[in-house]
Amino acid sequence: MSLSKAAPKTIYLKDYTPPAFTITHVDLVIELDEHVTKVSSSLKIKRQTDNGNLVYLDGEKLDLQSITLDGTLLDQQNYTLSSTGLTFAAPADEFTVEIVTLIKPQDNTELEGLYKSSGNFCTQCEAEGFRKITYYMDRPDVMARFTTKIVGDGTKYPVKLSNGNLMESGHLDDGRQYNLWVDPFPKPAYLFALVAGDLAVVEDHFVTQSGRQIKLQIFVEKGNEDKCDHAMTSLKKSMKWDEEKYGREYDLDIFMIVAVSDFNMGAMENKGLNVFNSKYVLASKETATDADFDGIESVIAHEYFHNWTGNRITCRDWFQLTLKEGLTVFRDQQFSADMNSAAVKRIEDVQRLRAAQFPEDAGPLAHPIQPQSYVEINNFYTATVYEKGAEVIRMAHTILGEENFRKGMDLYFERHDGQAVTTEEFIKALEDGSETDLSQFRNWYIQAGTPEISITDDYDEKSGSYTLRIRQDNPKAGKNAPPLHIPLKIGLLGSNGEDLIPGLDGSGTELINLKKEVEEISFHGLKERPTPSLFRGFSAPVRLRASPADDKLVTLFKNDTDLFNRWEAGQRLATQRLLQLITEKGANRLAEDFIGAFGDLLADASLEPAYKAITMSLPGEQFIGQQMSVVDVDGIHNARKEAIKTIGATYSDELMAIYEQHQNQDHNGDRSLKNMALLYLSGTEDPSILKMAREQYLTATNMTDRISALSRLVVTNHPARDECLEDFYNRWENDSLVIDKWFTLQATSSRDAALEDVSKLLGHPAFTYTNPNRVRSLIAAFASANPRHFHSRTGAGYQFLTDAIIKLNGINPQIAARLVSPLGQWRRYDDDRQTKMKDALKAILNTENISNDVYEMASKSLGDG
Ligand code: B3K
Ligand code: ZN
């Protein structure tokens, strides 16, 4: 038996073939141990196509002990072993194979497969982690019924969980304990989970629409029991919402969530046993911000919703990832919009899309929501597959309308329950259920790039006709790319801000289906030249080539009845003004129209506090950079700082009044508005305001207020900065989620010494490369949210990131690979920075034993330039 090291190989969608054999049943016995864990598996295998006689099982980093076929032990010459799998000839069309392997979860720092976190065993199998536990057909189109017997020391691991229902518990003769779990639903291996440890549990229950009582359990490290209320409430709300909105009822008798502190991403939807990053479970008002609370609500919902969109109906192969992710993100966005302010939620979702997905779609890592090839599938859990994928589902929902979309979804669930399907089958179900043709809409699945829209308009005073000429281009998709089916939601505003057209059901908004490269649409009988409000609610993930004229933006910013577009107009106006400050060197003031419009916003008493707060915020440095042909790192930072200062000084009385008025209200909207006022006021660097920030920090009763105040101080050199940072550390030293915030505050600070601060923090006793949250809190936060210092002219920021990636390559390749993308944006910067960023990518590519994950990201980022 020899192990051959496989070279990174590209996998193509066009090569998909169903496996000749499938697995129908799996019985696992997992004997947990501090040193060597033994995994015995018995697989019932069955032929499903005539394609050959060989059975291939994936397996990596496993110590194979034995293979038995229908009771006969296989000799080494009867199977082939490589570093990625095991091949043998099938003895019959149906047979049983028994395999014993040994693994060492305690040494697993990749956090994929079975590993240990804070002394507890846990798993992460999506996408291809199960093959690190035992040999298996580790592909989503192999769906089997699992039983899992977990054996272990009863004192160290009193809690032993897996998917499905607990059927049996007991003692073995040698004193060890076991639990036997049976999952009645066939599933792919990526949904397998195991958790074992000495955990505390918080329990509740939910009664389904058909009257079944479901036991709900949240497992946490001991001492955290009092931080689960919000997660539990969110879970119950999600269960109810999915019944009401989509008619989806939960299917097992028990639903479990486990919070672990070492986790590569946010959470994982394993059947009946969701494993979560503790960041998305644990919360108290003293330790978590309002944004954290919202994050928990949406991630709990997301994972729960996967039970139908992902688990009951899963993906045929990993190219179909958006089938479950885009759809489930759309569902969790709908849920959060229903639970909170829908307008604010939509704005936040679009902000996220523009911050992460637009640059990805414009850069070297651009791919369609259904990628055509990959080297490492973990690199394709991207903003494109998730966020743009959700926008695509949202467009289908807009095109079909609520009722028809639901009919399509009902048919999808009915037709494909228990199957592993493709995005094509999903679209077909939407079409058949709604009786709507979506042929052209399918292009969204195969085209990369953000479509660009150019618009000219014309008003004929005599006839009162208004005509829009709309052109779509997608340069990234290539010359011959067919046009997309784009839903355009549009309103027309009169000079007093009123809607001039009745729109759908009197909403003032009309839906137009753009299908051709150039379309002309006319409206008649208008008494004046209207101001168009385009892409209301951000009805399609597109970019407008030119912004509307300034006076139109002011009209929209003051009046648009579509709250998304009202916010959008303010953002566009602010962006224009900031760009002017940057490029027209003489302009050292913000234009009066913007200042005036900002004042009107502050004075508008009709707006919800949360909406007012988000509408007051200026576009971020990265967003402004995206609007420039060459990003002017320092110019952007300075202009933005200047703008905040001007607004803070111009409206100090109004802002102070807002601050005081919303000071003691126990509501998240009031807190955002108050802290937004504090941000502008602090921009003036008036010592009395910094004193006020210090006071807010010291007397805060919740984390939102405390951290908002500290953020204002951290960017200064005021003595209160160090005092409060130290106080914060001492107060929360034992709460790692809060200490993550402490790292992030310093990593994202724009103050001159930030890079030194960050480098020093690498040596802080609380810093570790093995905990993903900690790595994200310092290294990723710096690289993705501190443009001023990451792009420092000296190249020191790039060097800092490069060193970290090389180090992490050997510890946790998934986390290392995720850090590469900021360097992939090199084409957007000046020559000097371009050279330094490319050198950084080259240094990364030279890493000894480079992982496939990092290799794919760095080589694609470098491209051929
Ligand atoms: N499905 C998981 C993500 C798995 C990522 C694997 N690298 C969480 C989610 O999207 O719900
Ligand atoms: Zn998901």
PDB file of N, CA and C in Angstrom, residues 275-354:
ATOM      1  N   VAL A 275     -24.874  22.885  14.623  1.00  0.00           N
ATOM      2  CA  VAL A 275     -23.702  23.307  15.409  1.00  0.00           C
ATOM      3  C   VAL A 275     -23.431  24.763  15.067  1.00  0.00           C
ATOM      4  N   PHE A 276     -23.261  25.549  16.107  1.00  0.00           N
ATOM      5  CA  PHE A 276     -23.111  26.997  15.937  1.00  0.00           C
ATOM      6  C   PHE A 276     -21.802  27.515  16.500  1.00  0.00           C
ATOM      7  N   ASN A 277     -21.276  28.497  15.839  1.00  0.00           N
ATOM      8  CA  ASN A 277     -20.255  29.349  16.423  1.00  0.00           C
ATOM      9  C   ASN A 277     -20.941  30.038  17.608  1.00  0.00           C
ATOM     10  N   SER A 278     -20.310  30.027  18.782  1.00  0.00           N
ATOM     11  CA  SER A 278     -20.981  30.569  19.971  1.00  0.00           C
ATOM     12  C   SER A 278     -21.396  32.033  19.775  1.00  0.00           C
ATOM     13  N   LYS A 279     -20.722  32.725  18.861  1.00  0.00           N
ATOM     14  CA  LYS A 279     -21.080  34.116  18.554  1.00  0.00           C
ATOM     15  C   LYS A 279     -22.535  34.258  18.108  1.00  0.00           C
ATOM     16  N   TYR A 280     -23.082  33.187  17.494  1.00  0.00           N
ATOM     17  CA  TYR A 280     -24.457  33.264  17.004  1.00  0.00           C
ATOM     18  C   TYR A 280     -25.463  32.566  17.914  1.00  0.00           C
ATOM     19  N   VAL A 281     -25.035  32.322  19.174  1.00  0.00           N
ATOM     20  CA  VAL A 281     -25.978  31.779  20.150  1.00  0.00           C
ATOM     21  C   VAL A 281     -26.005  32.645  21.403  1.00  0.00           C
ATOM     22  N   LEU A 282     -24.815  32.894  21.957  1.00  0.00           N
ATOM     23  CA  LEU A 282     -24.744  33.501  23.283  1.00  0.00           C
ATOM     24  C   LEU A 282     -24.939  35.014  23.249  1.00  0.00           C
ATOM     25  N   ALA A 283     -25.869  35.480  24.074  1.00  0.00           N
ATOM     26  CA  ALA A 283     -26.063  36.930  24.135  1.00  0.00           C
ATOM     27  C   ALA A 283     -26.717  37.348  25.440  1.00  0.00           C
ATOM     28  N   SER A 284     -26.202  38.430  25.999  1.00  0.00           N
ATOM     29  CA  SER A 284     -26.906  39.121  27.076  1.00  0.00           C
ATOM     30  C   SER A 284     -26.727  40.582  26.741  1.00  0.00           C
ATOM     31  N   LYS A 285     -27.569  41.434  27.303  1.00  0.00           N
ATOM     32  CA  LYS A 285     -27.443  42.817  26.851  1.00  0.00           C
ATOM     33  C   LYS A 285     -26.123  43.446  27.311  1.00  0.00           C
ATOM     34  N   GLU A 286     -25.539  42.894  28.356  1.00  0.00           N
ATOM     35  CA  GLU A 286     -24.249  43.427  28.820  1.00  0.00           C
ATOM     36  C   GLU A 286     -23.101  43.030  27.881  1.00  0.00           C
ATOM     37  N   THR A 287     -23.241  41.880  27.213  1.00  0.00           N
ATOM     38  CA  THR A 287     -22.093  41.388  26.436  1.00  0.00           C
ATOM     39  C   THR A 287     -22.283  41.428  24.932  1.00  0.00           C
ATOM     40  N   ALA A 288     -23.512  41.603  24.473  1.00  0.00           N
ATOM     41  CA  ALA A 288     -23.754  41.564  23.023  1.00  0.00           C
ATOM     42  C   ALA A 288     -24.432  42.852  22.569  1.00  0.00           C
ATOM     43  N   THR A 289     -24.077  43.288  21.380  1.00  0.00           N
ATOM     44  CA  THR A 289     -24.677  44.522  20.847  1.00  0.00           C
ATOM     45  C   THR A 289     -26.021  44.198  20.180  1.00  0.00           C
ATOM     46  N   ASP A 290     -26.747  45.255  19.867  1.00  0.00           N
ATOM     47  CA  ASP A 290     -28.021  45.053  19.159  1.00  0.00           C
ATOM     48  C   ASP A 290     -27.766  44.341  17.829  1.00  0.00           C
ATOM     49  N   ALA A 291     -26.653  44.677  17.182  1.00  0.00           N
ATOM     50  CA  ALA A 291     -26.326  44.018  15.910  1.00  0.00           C
ATOM     51  C   ALA A 291     -26.062  42.527  16.151  1.00  0.00           C
ATOM     52  N   ASP A 292     -25.423  42.197  17.272  1.00  0.00           N
ATOM     53  CA  ASP A 292     -25.204  40.780  17.603  1.00  0.00           C
ATOM     54  C   ASP A 292     -26.542  40.064  17.781  1.00  0.00           C
ATOM     55  N   PHE A 293     -27.470  40.721  18.477  1.00  0.00           N
ATOM     56  CA  PHE A 293     -28.799  40.113  18.684  1.00  0.00           C
ATOM     57  C   PHE A 293     -29.465  39.838  17.335  1.00  0.00           C
ATOM     58  N   ASP A 294     -29.377  40.805  16.422  1.00  0.00           N
ATOM     59  CA  ASP A 294     -29.979  40.614  15.092  1.00  0.00           C
ATOM     60  C   ASP A 294     -29.286  39.478  14.339  1.00  0.00           C
ATOM     61  N   GLY A 295     -27.966  39.415  14.487  1.00  0.00           N
ATOM     62  CA  GLY A 295     -27.190  38.367  13.818  1.00  0.00           C
ATOM     63  C   GLY A 295     -27.630  36.994  14.315  1.00  0.00           C
ATOM     64  N   ILE A 296     -27.832  36.861  15.608  1.00  0.00           N
ATOM     65  CA  ILE A 296     -28.271  35.581  16.178  1.00  0.00           C
ATOM     66  C   ILE A 296     -29.630  35.197  15.611  1.00  0.00           C
ATOM     67  N   GLU A 297     -30.547  36.149  15.627  1.00  0.00           N
ATOM     68  CA  GLU A 297     -31.897  35.866  15.123  1.00  0.00           C
ATOM     69  C   GLU A 297     -31.839  35.374  13.675  1.00  0.00           C
ATOM     70  N   SER A 298     -30.996  36.015  12.867  1.00  0.00           N
ATOM     71  CA  SER A 298     -31.010  35.627  11.463  1.00  0.00           C
ATOM     72  C   SER A 298     -30.241  34.334  11.207  1.00  0.00           C
ATOM     73  N   VAL A 299     -29.176  34.078  11.946  1.00  0.00           N
ATOM     74  CA  VAL A 299     -28.438  32.823  11.702  1.00  0.00           C
ATOM     75  C   VAL A 299     -29.218  31.619  12.253  1.00  0.00           C
ATOM     76  N   ILE A 300     -29.840  31.799  13.405  1.00  0.00           N
ATOM     77  CA  ILE A 300     -30.684  30.706  13.926  1.00  0.00           C
ATOM     78  C   ILE A 300     -31.770  30.380  12.895  1.00  0.00           C
ATOM     79  N   ALA A 301     -32.381  31.425  12.355  1.00  0.00           N
ATOM     80  CA  ALA A 301     -33.440  31.221  11.356  1.00  0.00           C
ATOM     81  C   ALA A 301     -32.864  30.532  10.118  1.00  0.00           C
ATOM     82  N   HIS A 302     -31.733  31.040   9.655  1.00  0.00           N
ATOM     83  CA  HIS A 302     -31.122  30.493   8.443  1.00  0.00           C
ATOM     84  C   HIS A 302     -30.897  28.979   8.583  1.00  0.00           C
ATOM     85  N   GLU A 303     -30.249  28.591   9.661  1.00  0.00           N
ATOM     86  CA  GLU A 303     -29.943  27.156   9.827  1.00  0.00           C
ATOM     87  C   GLU A 303     -31.227  26.349   9.972  1.00  0.00           C
ATOM     88  N   TYR A 304     -32.186  26.901  10.715  1.00  0.00           N
ATOM     89  CA  TYR A 304     -33.444  26.172  10.866  1.00  0.00           C
ATOM     90  C   TYR A 304     -34.141  26.018   9.509  1.00  0.00           C
ATOM     91  N   PHE A 305     -34.164  27.083   8.731  1.00  0.00           N
ATOM     92  CA  PHE A 305     -34.853  27.020   7.425  1.00  0.00           C
ATOM     93  C   PHE A 305     -34.197  26.004   6.487  1.00  0.00           C
ATOM     94  N   HIS A 306     -32.901  25.766   6.683  1.00  0.00           N
ATOM     95  CA  HIS A 306     -32.231  24.749   5.862  1.00  0.00           C
ATOM     96  C   HIS A 306     -32.875  23.372   6.017  1.00  0.00           C
ATOM     97  N   ASN A 307     -33.603  23.164   7.136  1.00  0.00           N
ATOM     98  CA  ASN A 307     -34.163  21.827   7.296  1.00  0.00           C
ATOM     99  C   ASN A 307     -35.000  21.430   6.073  1.00  0.00           C
ATOM    100  N   TRP A 308     -35.688  22.412   5.502  1.00  0.00           N
ATOM    101  CA  TRP A 308     -36.421  22.115   4.256  1.00  0.00           C
ATOM    102  C   TRP A 308     -35.612  22.481   3.022  1.00  0.00           C
ATOM    103  N   THR A 309     -35.024  23.661   3.025  1.00  0.00           N
ATOM    104  CA  THR A 309     -34.272  24.069   1.834  1.00  0.00           C
ATOM    105  C   THR A 309     -32.788  23.764   2.056  1.00  0.00           C
ATOM    106  N   GLY A 310     -32.430  22.522   1.842  1.00  0.00           N
ATOM    107  CA  GLY A 310     -31.049  22.094   2.052  1.00  0.00           C
ATOM    108  C   GLY A 310     -31.003  20.655   2.529  1.00  0.00           C
ATOM    109  N   ASN A 311     -31.848  20.335   3.546  1.00  0.00           N
ATOM    110  CA  ASN A 311     -31.770  18.995   4.118  1.00  0.00           C
ATOM    111  C   ASN A 311     -32.798  18.038   3.504  1.00  0.00           C
ATOM    112  N   ARG A 312     -34.076  18.382   3.639  1.00  0.00           N
ATOM    113  CA  ARG A 312     -35.103  17.520   3.014  1.00  0.00           C
ATOM    114  C   ARG A 312     -34.897  17.502   1.500  1.00  0.00           C
ATOM    115  N   ILE A 313     -34.619  18.672   0.935  1.00  0.00           N
ATOM    116  CA  ILE A 313     -34.243  18.717  -0.479  1.00  0.00           C
ATOM    117  C   ILE A 313     -32.820  19.263  -0.524  1.00  0.00           C
ATOM    118  N   THR A 314     -31.891  18.456  -1.017  1.00  0.00           N
ATOM    119  CA  THR A 314     -30.502  18.871  -0.977  1.00  0.00           C
ATOM    120  C   THR A 314     -29.943  19.076  -2.394  1.00  0.00           C
ATOM    121  N   CYS A 315     -28.633  19.315  -2.465  1.00  0.00           N
ATOM    122  CA  CYS A 315     -27.992  19.615  -3.751  1.00  0.00           C
ATOM    123  C   CYS A 315     -27.493  18.322  -4.403  1.00  0.00           C
ATOM    124  N   ARG A 316     -27.614  18.250  -5.701  1.00  0.00           N
ATOM    125  CA  ARG A 316     -27.100  17.074  -6.422  1.00  0.00           C
ATOM    126  C   ARG A 316     -25.571  17.019  -6.352  1.00  0.00           C
ATOM    127  N   ASP A 317     -24.952  18.183  -6.484  1.00  0.00           N
ATOM    128  CA  ASP A 317     -23.488  18.302  -6.427  1.00  0.00           C
ATOM    129  C   ASP A 317     -23.195  19.697  -5.924  1.00  0.00           C
ATOM    130  N   TRP A 318     -21.916  20.003  -5.651  1.00  0.00           N
ATOM    131  CA  TRP A 318     -21.594  21.289  -5.021  1.00  0.00           C
ATOM    132  C   TRP A 318     -21.709  22.486  -5.961  1.00  0.00           C
ATOM    133  N   PHE A 319     -21.844  22.232  -7.257  1.00  0.00           N
ATOM    134  CA  PHE A 319     -22.087  23.358  -8.170  1.00  0.00           C
ATOM    135  C   PHE A 319     -23.478  23.940  -7.949  1.00  0.00           C
ATOM    136  N   GLN A 320     -24.322  23.144  -7.278  1.00  0.00           N
ATOM    137  CA  GLN A 320     -25.700  23.578  -7.024  1.00  0.00           C
ATOM    138  C   GLN A 320     -25.812  24.293  -5.681  1.00  0.00           C
ATOM    139  N   LEU A 321     -24.699  24.657  -5.086  1.00  0.00           N
ATOM    140  CA  LEU A 321     -24.729  25.191  -3.715  1.00  0.00           C
ATOM    141  C   LEU A 321     -25.758  26.309  -3.523  1.00  0.00           C
ATOM    142  N   THR A 322     -25.899  27.181  -4.505  1.00  0.00           N
ATOM    143  CA  THR A 322     -26.840  28.302  -4.338  1.00  0.00           C
ATOM    144  C   THR A 322     -28.281  27.819  -4.260  1.00  0.00           C
ATOM    145  N   LEU A 323     -28.537  26.607  -4.742  1.00  0.00           N
ATOM    146  CA  LEU A 323     -29.878  26.037  -4.618  1.00  0.00           C
ATOM    147  C   LEU A 323     -30.340  26.110  -3.171  1.00  0.00           C
ATOM    148  N   LYS A 324     -29.425  25.723  -2.249  1.00  0.00           N
ATOM    149  CA  LYS A 324     -29.826  25.775  -0.844  1.00  0.00           C
ATOM    150  C   LYS A 324     -29.411  27.087  -0.181  1.00  0.00           C
ATOM    151  N   GLU A 325     -28.253  27.648  -0.572  1.00  0.00           N
ATOM    152  CA  GLU A 325     -27.783  28.837   0.145  1.00  0.00           C
ATOM    153  C   GLU A 325     -28.482  30.125  -0.294  1.00  0.00           C
ATOM    154  N   GLY A 326     -28.580  30.343  -1.594  1.00  0.00           N
ATOM    155  CA  GLY A 326     -29.265  31.558  -2.056  1.00  0.00           C
ATOM    156  C   GLY A 326     -30.705  31.566  -1.569  1.00  0.00           C
ATOM    157  N   LEU A 327     -31.361  30.410  -1.703  1.00  0.00           N
ATOM    158  CA  LEU A 327     -32.762  30.312  -1.303  1.00  0.00           C
ATOM    159  C   LEU A 327     -32.919  30.502   0.203  1.00  0.00           C
ATOM    160  N   THR A 328     -32.007  29.913   0.982  1.00  0.00           N
ATOM    161  CA  THR A 328     -32.155  30.014   2.433  1.00  0.00           C
ATOM    162  C   THR A 328     -31.792  31.413   2.921  1.00  0.00           C
ATOM    163  N   VAL A 329     -30.833  32.059   2.286  1.00  0.00           N
ATOM    164  CA  VAL A 329     -30.549  33.457   2.660  1.00  0.00           C
ATOM    165  C   VAL A 329     -31.777  34.317   2.349  1.00  0.00           C
ATOM    166  N   PHE A 330     -32.372  34.100   1.173  1.00  0.00           N
ATOM    167  CA  PHE A 330     -33.581  34.871   0.854  1.00  0.00           C
ATOM    168  C   PHE A 330     -34.643  34.654   1.932  1.00  0.00           C
ATOM    169  N   ARG A 331     -34.825  33.402   2.343  1.00  0.00           N
ATOM    170  CA  ARG A 331     -35.833  33.110   3.366  1.00  0.00           C
ATOM    171  C   ARG A 331     -35.479  33.768   4.703  1.00  0.00           C
ATOM    172  N   ASP A 332     -34.188  33.737   5.070  1.00  0.00           N
ATOM    173  CA  ASP A 332     -33.871  34.364   6.360  1.00  0.00           C
ATOM    174  C   ASP A 332     -33.992  35.894   6.273  1.00  0.00           C
ATOM    175  N   GLN A 333     -33.729  36.451   5.092  1.00  0.00           N
ATOM    176  CA  GLN A 333     -33.917  37.901   4.933  1.00  0.00           C
ATOM    177  C   GLN A 333     -35.397  38.274   5.057  1.00  0.00           C
ATOM    178  N   GLN A 334     -36.249  37.460   4.449  1.00  0.00           N
ATOM    179  CA  GLN A 334     -37.694  37.718   4.564  1.00  0.00           C
ATOM    180  C   GLN A 334     -38.141  37.646   6.022  1.00  0.00           C
ATOM    181  N   PHE A 335     -37.611  36.631   6.712  1.00  0.00           N
ATOM    182  CA  PHE A 335     -37.968  36.441   8.125  1.00  0.00           C
ATOM    183  C   PHE A 335     -37.544  37.651   8.953  1.00  0.00           C
ATOM    184  N   SER A 336     -36.288  38.075   8.812  1.00  0.00           N
ATOM    185  CA  SER A 336     -35.813  39.213   9.611  1.00  0.00           C
ATOM    186  C   SER A 336     -36.578  40.484   9.261  1.00  0.00           C
ATOM    187  N   ALA A 337     -36.931  40.631   7.986  1.00  0.00           N
ATOM    188  CA  ALA A 337     -37.708  41.812   7.589  1.00  0.00           C
ATOM    189  C   ALA A 337     -39.074  41.786   8.277  1.00  0.00           C
ATOM    190  N   ASP A 338     -39.650  40.582   8.423  1.00  0.00           N
ATOM    191  CA  ASP A 338     -40.948  40.478   9.093  1.00  0.00           C
ATOM    192  C   ASP A 338     -40.840  40.710  10.602  1.00  0.00           C
ATOM    193  N   MET A 339     -39.701  40.391  11.181  1.00  0.00           N
ATOM    194  CA  MET A 339     -39.546  40.514  12.634  1.00  0.00           C
ATOM    195  C   MET A 339     -39.145  41.936  13.051  1.00  0.00           C
ATOM    196  N   ASN A 340     -38.499  42.669  12.112  1.00  0.00           N
ATOM    197  CA  ASN A 340     -37.931  43.983  12.472  1.00  0.00           C
ATOM    198  C   ASN A 340     -38.360  45.019  11.444  1.00  0.00           C
ATOM    199  N   SER A 341     -37.605  46.124  11.348  1.00  0.00           N
ATOM    200  CA  SER A 341     -37.929  47.126  10.332  1.00  0.00           C
ATOM    201  C   SER A 341     -37.524  46.604   8.963  1.00  0.00           C
ATOM    202  N   ALA A 342     -38.507  46.436   8.079  1.00  0.00           N
ATOM    203  CA  ALA A 342     -38.232  45.856   6.759  1.00  0.00           C
ATOM    204  C   ALA A 342     -37.317  46.771   5.944  1.00  0.00           C
ATOM    205  N   ALA A 343     -37.509  48.062   6.048  1.00  0.00           N
ATOM    206  CA  ALA A 343     -36.689  48.989   5.246  1.00  0.00           C
ATOM    207  C   ALA A 343     -35.228  48.928   5.691  1.00  0.00           C
ATOM    208  N   VAL A 344     -35.019  48.953   7.004  1.00  0.00           N
ATOM    209  CA  VAL A 344     -33.635  48.915   7.509  1.00  0.00           C
ATOM    210  C   VAL A 344     -32.977  47.589   7.124  1.00  0.00           C
ATOM    211  N   LYS A 345     -33.731  46.518   7.216  1.00  0.00           N
ATOM    212  CA  LYS A 345     -33.184  45.207   6.867  1.00  0.00           C
ATOM    213  C   LYS A 345     -32.783  45.179   5.391  1.00  0.00           C
ATOM    214  N   ARG A 346     -33.631  45.722   4.524  1.00  0.00           N
ATOM    215  CA  ARG A 346     -33.303  45.707   3.095  1.00  0.00           C
ATOM    216  C   ARG A 346     -32.033  46.528   2.840  1.00  0.00           C
ATOM    217  N   ILE A 347     -31.938  47.662   3.498  1.00  0.00           N
ATOM    218  CA  ILE A 347     -30.747  48.510   3.328  1.00  0.00           C
ATOM    219  C   ILE A 347     -29.495  47.746   3.781  1.00  0.00           C
ATOM    220  N   GLU A 348     -29.589  47.111   4.931  1.00  0.00           N
ATOM    221  CA  GLU A 348     -28.415  46.365   5.432  1.00  0.00           C
ATOM    222  C   GLU A 348     -28.019  45.240   4.482  1.00  0.00           C
ATOM    223  N   ASP A 349     -29.032  44.554   3.929  1.00  0.00           N
ATOM    224  CA  ASP A 349     -28.716  43.455   3.009  1.00  0.00           C
ATOM    225  C   ASP A 349     -28.029  43.977   1.751  1.00  0.00           C
ATOM    226  N   VAL A 350     -28.495  45.100   1.255  1.00  0.00           N
ATOM    227  CA  VAL A 350     -27.879  45.658   0.049  1.00  0.00           C
ATOM    228  C   VAL A 350     -26.473  46.198   0.377  1.00  0.00           C
ATOM    229  N   GLN A 351     -26.333  46.775   1.547  1.00  0.00           N
ATOM    230  CA  GLN A 351     -24.984  47.220   1.950  1.00  0.00           C
ATOM    231  C   GLN A 351     -24.013  46.043   1.932  1.00  0.00           C
ATOM    232  N   ARG A 352     -24.463  44.929   2.479  1.00  0.00           N
ATOM    233  CA  ARG A 352     -23.601  43.735   2.537  1.00  0.00           C
ATOM    234  C   ARG A 352     -23.258  43.255   1.126  1.00  0.00           C
ATOM    235  N   LEU A 353     -24.264  43.235   0.265  1.00  0.00           N
ATOM    236  CA  LEU A 353     -24.067  42.798  -1.118  1.00  0.00           C
ATOM    237  C   LEU A 353     -23.037  43.700  -1.808  1.00  0.00           C
ATOM    238  N   ARG A 354     -23.204  45.001  -1.651  1.00  0.00           N
ATOM    239  CA  ARG A 354     -22.289  45.928  -2.326  1.00  0.00           C
ATOM    240  C   ARG A 354     -20.887  45.881  -1.741  1.00  0.00           C
TER     241      ARG A 354
END
